[in-house]
Amino acid sequence: MALPPSVFIPVAQQIKKNVYTNKGFNRLIVEKPFGKDSHSSKVLLNALGSCFKEEEIYRIDHYLGKEMVKNIMSLRFANIFLGAIWNREYIENVQITFKEPFGTEGRGGYFDEFGIIRDVMQNHLLQILSLVAMESPASLDAEDIRSAKVSVLKCIAPITKDNILVGQYVKSADGSKPGYLDDDTVPQGSNTPTYAVASMFVDNKRWKGVPFILKCGKALNEQKAEIRIQFRDVKDCIFPNHSRNELVIRVQPNESVYMKIMNKKPGLSMDTVISELDLSYRRRFSDMKIPEAYESLILDGLQGDHSNFVRDDELDEAWRIFTPILHQLEREQVQPLKYVYGSRGPEEATHFIESRGFERDRQEYIWTEDSHASPKL
């Protein structure tokens, strides 16, 4: 059901009435949005639950079908050197980023009803957070995995106004790209955010005190979705100007995993330079096809595998975290900060992120797919 939410319930009722079978199996795949807040989500859950059993419902979040998101569990639980440092003793902060280089492009009427928080942060980014932060599930069984994710979400308090910043794009610097409010399908004077950055904490033994920073936006400077885990400073480091180690999981485009490390600069000195341990999928797995997220998830649905679908209690917890701040932003008609189409987002976002413990490199460093090339000495 990739349909407007307004027809989810009548369509589900008619499917149950006309094609439901008692002789085989029934599987209903439902595309987001799963409501707009806790109340509407519960209405939808109850309506679908009156027609289908929970084990027959597959709530699809296509980010759970992306190769690098599915790889998070393998990286964490099959590599002892990563598992050993995956905690608050070694990790300073975690950033999960989603950026799009285009605006609503005539879809503003649909987007304005939901906004960037409901469209991306409450589902895609929170799903990734739960995989990054969860404890090792008892097994690879779907219910064990989903229960581990729910346990993490229960440790996160609802977001407050002090821990979120929202923005809305205006036209590009050269005037070639329109601002959000210039879209004829967007209601005049809309305060709907097209950008948001929020910080939250997982209040348990592993993560207590570590900020998780979720950042997403439209009409930004590039297309990118990634997880950036920044480690703590080396205590009493003997090398000046060292930068923090980071593990970066690039979800899209150009799937990759790389670890930013400090390395001796080739030559006669003992100067250090930022380099990387780099696994780029297009190079390492050049002979293999990575399936599209929907391909992977629809196959899971056909095979009856719930591992990468959203369970009802998981959805409840996600809305518990976001509903209060969504209502507050709308009730108080909070004005989003303006940012230029094609920029990195609101200027205030940089201070927001740095105030949560993120530190930019002390040396210039840009990762590219060609960064593995031999240096010119």
Short mmCIF file of C-alpha atoms in Angstrom, two decimals:
data_model
loop_
_atom_site.label_atom_id
_atom_site.label_comp_id
_atom_site.label_asym_id
_atom_site.label_seq_id
_atom_site.Cartn_x
_atom_site.Cartn_y
_atom_site.Cartn_z
CA MET A 1 0.00 0.00 0.00
CA ALA A 2 1.92 2.98 -1.35
CA LEU A 3 -1.11 5.21 -1.03
CA PRO A 4 -2.22 8.47 0.57
CA PRO A 5 -2.65 7.84 4.31
CA SER A 6 -6.28 8.97 4.08
CA VAL A 7 -7.20 5.78 2.22
CA PHE A 8 -5.09 3.27 4.20
CA ILE A 9 -8.03 2.16 6.34
CA PRO A 10 -10.74 1.74 3.65
CA VAL A 11 -8.30 -0.03 1.32
CA ALA A 12 -7.22 -2.40 4.09
CA GLN A 13 -10.85 -3.14 4.90
CA GLN A 14 -11.64 -3.93 1.27
CA ILE A 15 -8.54 -6.12 0.93
CA LYS A 16 -9.68 -8.07 3.98
CA LYS A 17 -13.22 -8.35 2.63
CA ASN A 18 -12.35 -9.35 -0.94
CA VAL A 19 -8.99 -11.14 -1.12
CA TYR A 20 -8.11 -12.38 2.38
CA THR A 21 -7.50 -16.13 2.44
CA ASN A 22 -7.82 -18.62 5.28
CA LYS A 23 -6.01 -21.34 3.35
CA GLY A 24 -2.59 -19.82 2.78
CA PHE A 25 -0.92 -16.70 4.15
CA ASN A 26 -1.64 -12.98 3.95
CA ARG A 27 0.99 -10.24 3.98
CA LEU A 28 0.16 -6.56 3.85
CA ILE A 29 3.09 -4.21 3.15
CA VAL A 30 2.30 -0.67 4.26
CA GLU A 31 4.36 2.33 3.13
CA LYS A 32 4.91 5.28 5.47
CA PRO A 33 3.76 7.69 6.82
CA PHE A 34 2.37 5.67 9.72
CA GLY A 35 0.29 8.55 11.06
CA LYS A 36 1.32 12.10 12.00
CA ASP A 37 1.66 11.71 15.79
CA SER A 38 1.00 9.24 18.59
CA HIS A 39 -2.78 9.57 18.39
CA SER A 40 -3.17 9.20 14.62
CA SER A 41 -0.65 6.36 14.64
CA LYS A 42 -2.71 4.47 17.24
CA VAL A 43 -5.87 5.03 15.18
CA LEU A 44 -4.14 3.54 12.17
CA LEU A 45 -2.64 0.67 14.19
CA ASN A 46 -6.05 -0.22 15.64
CA ALA A 47 -7.77 -0.03 12.25
CA LEU A 48 -5.20 -2.23 10.52
CA GLY A 49 -5.14 -4.52 13.56
CA SER A 50 -8.89 -5.11 13.24
CA CYS A 51 -8.31 -6.45 9.71
CA PHE A 52 -4.92 -8.14 9.92
CA LYS A 53 -2.81 -9.83 12.58
CA GLU A 54 0.44 -8.11 13.56
CA GLU A 55 2.45 -10.92 11.97
CA GLU A 56 0.65 -10.23 8.67
CA ILE A 57 1.54 -6.51 8.61
CA TYR A 58 4.86 -5.30 7.17
CA ARG A 59 5.48 -1.59 7.82
CA ILE A 60 8.12 -0.71 5.29
CA ASP A 61 10.84 1.86 5.90
CA HIS A 62 13.02 1.59 2.82
CA TYR A 63 16.11 2.77 4.68
CA LEU A 64 16.10 -0.56 6.52
CA GLY A 65 16.60 -2.21 3.13
CA LYS A 66 19.69 -0.21 2.21
CA GLU A 67 22.84 -2.30 2.06
CA MET A 68 24.91 -0.22 4.48
CA VAL A 69 22.09 0.01 7.03
CA LYS A 70 21.73 -3.78 6.91
CA ASN A 71 25.51 -3.98 7.35
CA ILE A 72 25.50 -2.15 10.70
CA MET A 73 24.81 -5.33 12.67
CA SER A 74 27.62 -7.21 10.89
CA LEU A 75 30.11 -4.44 11.58
CA ARG A 76 29.14 -4.22 15.23
CA PHE A 77 28.65 -7.81 16.25
CA ALA A 78 31.08 -9.72 13.98
CA ASN A 79 34.19 -7.56 14.56
CA ILE A 80 35.73 -7.72 18.01
CA PHE A 81 37.82 -4.55 17.59
CA LEU A 82 34.70 -2.48 16.86
CA GLY A 83 32.56 -4.15 19.48
CA ALA A 84 35.17 -3.44 22.16
CA ILE A 85 35.08 0.35 21.62
CA TRP A 86 31.36 0.71 20.87
CA ASN A 87 30.47 2.54 24.09
CA ARG A 88 30.61 5.83 25.98
CA GLU A 89 34.15 5.22 27.20
CA TYR A 90 35.53 5.66 23.68
CA ILE A 91 32.82 7.42 21.65
CA GLU A 92 32.34 11.19 21.98
CA ASN A 93 29.26 11.59 19.75
CA VAL A 94 27.32 10.01 16.89
CA GLN A 95 25.96 11.93 13.90
CA ILE A 96 23.37 10.50 11.51
CA THR A 97 22.93 12.70 8.44
CA PHE A 98 20.51 12.82 5.52
CA LYS A 99 20.97 15.51 2.85
CA GLU A 100 19.16 16.13 -0.43
CA PRO A 101 20.36 18.66 -3.04
CA PHE A 102 16.84 19.43 -4.29
CA GLY A 103 13.74 21.04 -2.82
CA THR A 104 10.10 20.02 -2.94
CA GLU A 105 10.00 20.62 -6.72
CA GLY A 106 6.22 20.91 -7.02
CA ARG A 107 5.48 18.35 -4.27
CA GLY A 108 5.20 21.03 -1.62
CA GLY A 109 1.51 20.39 -1.01
CA TYR A 110 2.23 16.83 0.13
CA PHE A 111 5.45 17.68 1.94
CA ASP A 112 3.94 20.64 3.80
CA GLU A 113 1.46 18.35 5.50
CA PHE A 114 4.28 16.41 7.15
CA GLY A 115 7.58 18.35 7.10
CA ILE A 116 11.14 17.06 7.29
CA ILE A 117 10.88 15.70 10.85
CA ARG A 118 7.99 13.35 10.03
CA ASP A 119 9.27 12.67 6.53
CA VAL A 120 12.83 11.66 7.43
CA MET A 121 13.92 12.05 11.06
CA GLN A 122 11.17 10.24 12.99
CA ASN A 123 11.51 7.15 10.78
CA HIS A 124 14.65 6.78 8.64
CA LEU A 125 17.14 8.40 11.01
CA LEU A 126 15.64 6.98 14.19
CA GLN A 127 15.68 3.49 12.66
CA ILE A 128 19.39 3.88 11.94
CA LEU A 129 19.99 5.16 15.48
CA SER A 130 18.32 2.09 16.95
CA LEU A 131 20.63 -0.22 14.98
CA VAL A 132 23.73 1.77 15.94
CA ALA A 133 22.82 1.88 19.64
CA MET A 134 21.05 -1.41 20.37
CA GLU A 135 22.52 -4.27 22.38
CA SER A 136 23.35 -7.51 20.60
CA PRO A 137 20.09 -9.37 19.95
CA ALA A 138 19.79 -12.91 21.26
CA SER A 139 19.82 -14.21 17.67
CA LEU A 140 19.19 -13.15 14.08
CA ASP A 141 15.53 -14.01 14.52
CA ALA A 142 13.33 -11.11 13.42
CA GLU A 143 11.63 -10.70 16.80
CA ASP A 144 14.92 -10.75 18.69
CA ILE A 145 16.28 -7.99 16.44
CA ARG A 146 13.14 -5.87 16.71
CA SER A 147 12.97 -6.32 20.48
CA ALA A 148 16.57 -5.08 20.80
CA LYS A 149 15.67 -1.97 18.79
CA VAL A 150 12.61 -1.27 20.94
CA SER A 151 14.70 -1.57 24.11
CA VAL A 152 16.97 1.24 22.87
CA LEU A 153 14.08 3.53 21.96
CA LYS A 154 12.63 3.13 25.44
CA CYS A 155 15.82 4.69 26.82
CA ILE A 156 15.36 7.93 24.84
CA ALA A 157 13.42 10.81 26.38
CA PRO A 158 11.08 12.94 24.24
CA ILE A 159 12.91 15.72 22.40
CA THR A 160 12.63 19.17 23.95
CA LYS A 161 12.75 22.55 22.24
CA ASP A 162 16.26 23.14 23.61
CA ASN A 163 17.52 20.12 21.69
CA ILE A 164 16.22 20.83 18.20
CA LEU A 165 16.76 23.45 15.53
CA VAL A 166 14.60 23.78 12.40
CA GLY A 167 15.13 25.62 9.13
CA GLN A 168 13.47 26.40 5.82
CA TYR A 169 15.25 27.10 2.54
CA VAL A 170 15.01 30.31 0.52
CA LYS A 171 16.02 30.77 -3.12
CA SER A 172 19.57 30.03 -4.23
CA ALA A 173 22.24 32.73 -4.18
CA ASP A 174 22.05 33.15 -7.96
CA GLY A 175 18.24 33.09 -7.98
CA SER A 176 18.05 30.06 -10.26
CA LYS A 177 16.40 27.83 -7.65
CA PRO A 178 13.18 28.91 -5.89
CA GLY A 179 12.69 29.03 -2.15
CA TYR A 180 10.25 26.74 -0.37
CA LEU A 181 7.59 29.43 -0.11
CA ASP A 182 8.00 30.18 -3.83
CA ASP A 183 6.50 26.75 -4.61
CA ASP A 184 2.91 27.35 -5.74
CA THR A 185 1.82 24.13 -4.01
CA VAL A 186 3.04 25.36 -0.58
CA PRO A 187 0.54 27.31 1.58
CA GLN A 188 1.45 30.97 1.86
CA GLY A 189 3.47 31.79 4.97
CA SER A 190 4.04 28.11 5.89
CA ASN A 191 6.34 27.43 8.86
CA THR A 192 6.93 23.81 7.86
CA PRO A 193 10.61 22.89 8.36
CA THR A 194 12.63 21.63 5.41
CA TYR A 195 15.68 21.18 7.66
CA ALA A 196 16.07 19.89 11.18
CA VAL A 197 18.89 18.92 13.52
CA ALA A 198 18.17 17.33 16.89
CA SER A 199 20.23 15.81 19.67
CA MET A 200 19.16 13.06 22.02
CA PHE A 201 20.62 10.68 24.56
CA VAL A 202 20.25 6.94 25.06
CA ASP A 203 20.04 6.74 28.84
CA ASN A 204 21.58 3.34 29.53
CA LYS A 205 24.90 1.95 30.75
CA ARG A 206 26.49 1.75 27.28
CA TRP A 207 25.59 5.23 26.01
CA LYS A 208 24.88 7.48 29.00
CA GLY A 209 26.08 11.01 28.18
CA VAL A 210 26.86 10.39 24.48
CA PRO A 211 24.95 12.79 22.18
CA PHE A 212 23.24 11.28 19.15
CA ILE A 213 22.83 14.07 16.60
CA LEU A 214 20.24 13.58 13.85
CA LYS A 215 20.43 15.98 10.91
CA CYS A 216 18.32 16.11 7.73
CA GLY A 217 17.34 18.62 5.11
CA LYS A 218 16.28 19.44 1.58
CA ALA A 219 17.88 21.88 -0.91
CA LEU A 220 21.34 21.39 0.62
CA ASN A 221 24.79 21.32 -0.98
CA GLU A 222 24.96 17.59 -1.73
CA GLN A 223 23.19 14.27 -1.63
CA LYS A 224 24.40 12.15 1.24
CA ALA A 225 23.24 9.79 3.94
CA GLU A 226 25.84 8.65 6.45
CA ILE A 227 26.60 7.66 10.02
CA ARG A 228 29.62 9.41 11.58
CA ILE A 229 30.90 8.01 14.87
CA GLN A 230 33.45 10.34 16.42
CA PHE A 231 35.77 8.89 19.04
CA ARG A 232 37.24 10.68 22.04
CA ASP A 233 40.58 12.46 22.00
CA VAL A 234 43.73 10.46 22.67
CA LYS A 235 44.72 11.23 26.25
CA ASP A 236 48.09 12.95 26.64
CA CYS A 237 48.77 12.59 22.91
CA ILE A 238 52.43 13.31 22.09
CA PHE A 239 51.61 14.44 18.56
CA PRO A 240 50.41 18.03 18.08
CA ASN A 241 47.35 18.88 15.99
CA HIS A 242 46.01 15.36 16.02
CA SER A 243 42.38 14.96 14.97
CA ARG A 244 39.83 12.58 16.41
CA ASN A 245 39.35 9.16 14.90
CA GLU A 246 36.02 8.72 13.11
CA LEU A 247 34.22 5.69 11.74
CA VAL A 248 32.07 6.74 8.79
CA ILE A 249 29.42 4.50 7.27
CA ARG A 250 28.31 6.00 3.95
CA VAL A 251 24.77 4.78 3.25
CA GLN A 252 24.39 6.60 -0.06
CA PRO A 253 25.63 7.37 -2.61
CA ASN A 254 28.73 5.21 -3.17
CA GLU A 255 28.33 2.79 -0.26
CA SER A 256 31.47 2.59 1.86
CA VAL A 257 32.94 2.24 5.33
CA TYR A 258 36.08 4.10 6.29
CA MET A 259 37.96 4.85 9.49
CA LYS A 260 39.76 8.18 9.74
CA ILE A 261 43.13 7.63 11.39
CA MET A 262 46.23 9.65 12.14
CA ASN A 263 49.20 8.51 10.08
CA LYS A 264 52.84 9.57 9.73
CA LYS A 265 53.21 11.87 6.75
CA PRO A 266 55.59 10.21 4.27
CA GLY A 267 59.02 11.80 4.31
CA LEU A 268 61.74 12.70 6.76
CA SER A 269 59.64 14.39 9.42
CA MET A 270 57.40 12.90 12.12
CA ASP A 271 54.47 15.09 11.14
CA THR A 272 51.07 13.39 11.13
CA VAL A 273 48.35 13.52 8.50
CA ILE A 274 44.75 12.33 8.45
CA SER A 275 44.34 9.22 6.34
CA GLU A 276 41.83 6.38 6.21
CA LEU A 277 41.26 2.65 6.29
CA ASP A 278 38.87 2.48 3.38
CA LEU A 279 36.30 -0.07 2.23
CA SER A 280 34.56 1.33 -0.85
CA TYR A 281 31.96 -1.08 -2.13
CA ARG A 282 32.26 -0.11 -5.79
CA ARG A 283 35.92 -1.06 -5.69
CA ARG A 284 35.88 -4.07 -3.32
CA PHE A 285 32.68 -5.65 -4.64
CA SER A 286 32.81 -4.48 -8.26
CA ASP A 287 31.50 -7.81 -9.56
CA MET A 288 28.39 -7.81 -7.37
CA LYS A 289 25.07 -6.01 -7.78
CA ILE A 290 23.69 -4.28 -4.72
CA PRO A 291 19.89 -4.59 -4.84
CA GLU A 292 17.69 -1.55 -4.41
CA ALA A 293 16.19 -1.17 -0.94
CA TYR A 294 12.63 -1.90 -2.08
CA GLU A 295 13.79 -4.98 -4.00
CA SER A 296 15.38 -6.35 -0.86
CA LEU A 297 12.45 -5.53 1.43
CA ILE A 298 9.70 -6.80 -0.86
CA LEU A 299 11.62 -10.07 -1.15
CA ASP A 300 11.80 -10.20 2.67
CA GLY A 301 8.05 -9.66 2.75
CA LEU A 302 7.42 -12.46 0.27
CA GLN A 303 9.59 -14.75 2.38
CA GLY A 304 7.84 -13.75 5.61
CA ASP A 305 10.95 -12.18 7.19
CA HIS A 306 10.03 -9.28 9.52
CA SER A 307 13.63 -8.40 10.48
CA ASN A 308 13.75 -5.16 8.51
CA PHE A 309 10.18 -4.01 9.08
CA VAL A 310 8.77 -1.83 11.85
CA ARG A 311 6.86 -3.51 14.68
CA ASP A 312 3.84 -1.85 16.32
CA ASP A 313 5.53 -1.18 19.69
CA GLU A 314 8.58 0.21 17.89
CA LEU A 315 6.32 2.69 16.11
CA ASP A 316 4.71 3.66 19.44
CA GLU A 317 8.12 4.46 20.93
CA ALA A 318 9.21 6.49 17.89
CA TRP A 319 6.10 8.67 18.11
CA ARG A 320 6.49 9.02 21.89
CA ILE A 321 9.91 10.60 21.29
CA PHE A 322 8.77 13.04 18.59
CA THR A 323 5.07 13.85 19.16
CA PRO A 324 5.53 16.45 21.97
CA ILE A 325 8.05 18.55 20.03
CA LEU A 326 6.04 18.33 16.80
CA HIS A 327 2.96 19.61 18.60
CA GLN A 328 4.94 22.35 20.33
CA LEU A 329 6.51 23.62 17.09
CA GLU A 330 3.07 23.76 15.48
CA ARG A 331 1.27 25.20 18.50
CA GLU A 332 3.82 27.98 18.98
CA GLN A 333 4.21 28.53 15.23
CA VAL A 334 7.99 28.46 15.60
CA GLN A 335 9.65 30.32 12.71
CA PRO A 336 12.25 28.14 10.99
CA LEU A 337 15.71 29.60 10.42
CA LYS A 338 16.33 30.57 6.81
CA TYR A 339 19.09 29.00 4.72
CA VAL A 340 20.04 29.43 1.08
CA TYR A 341 19.16 26.72 -1.44
CA GLY A 342 22.38 24.79 -2.11
CA SER A 343 24.06 25.68 1.20
CA ARG A 344 24.96 23.43 4.15
CA GLY A 345 21.85 24.57 6.02
CA PRO A 346 21.25 27.30 8.62
CA GLU A 347 24.45 28.88 9.91
CA GLU A 348 23.23 28.31 13.47
CA ALA A 349 23.38 24.54 12.91
CA THR A 350 27.19 24.55 13.07
CA HIS A 351 27.19 25.96 16.63
CA PHE A 352 24.36 23.59 17.61
CA ILE A 353 26.35 20.53 16.52
CA GLU A 354 29.65 21.70 18.00
CA SER A 355 27.94 22.50 21.31
CA ARG A 356 26.95 18.81 21.46
CA GLY A 357 30.58 17.71 21.43
CA PHE A 358 31.35 17.35 17.73
CA GLU A 359 34.79 18.63 16.79
CA ARG A 360 35.87 19.38 13.24
CA ASP A 361 39.21 18.13 11.97
CA ARG A 362 42.23 20.15 13.08
CA GLN A 363 43.80 19.38 9.71
CA GLU A 364 42.20 19.74 6.29
CA TYR A 365 40.69 16.46 5.15
CA ILE A 366 38.22 15.51 2.43
CA TRP A 367 37.25 11.90 1.80
CA THR A 368 36.59 10.91 -1.80
CA GLU A 369 36.39 7.59 -3.57
CA ASP A 370 39.82 8.39 -5.00
CA SER A 371 41.37 8.99 -1.58
CA HIS A 372 42.89 5.51 -1.70
CA ALA A 373 45.15 6.55 -4.57
CA SER A 374 48.89 6.50 -3.91
CA PRO A 375 50.18 9.84 -2.62
CA LYS A 376 52.57 11.89 -4.71
CA LEU A 377 55.84 12.00 -2.79
#
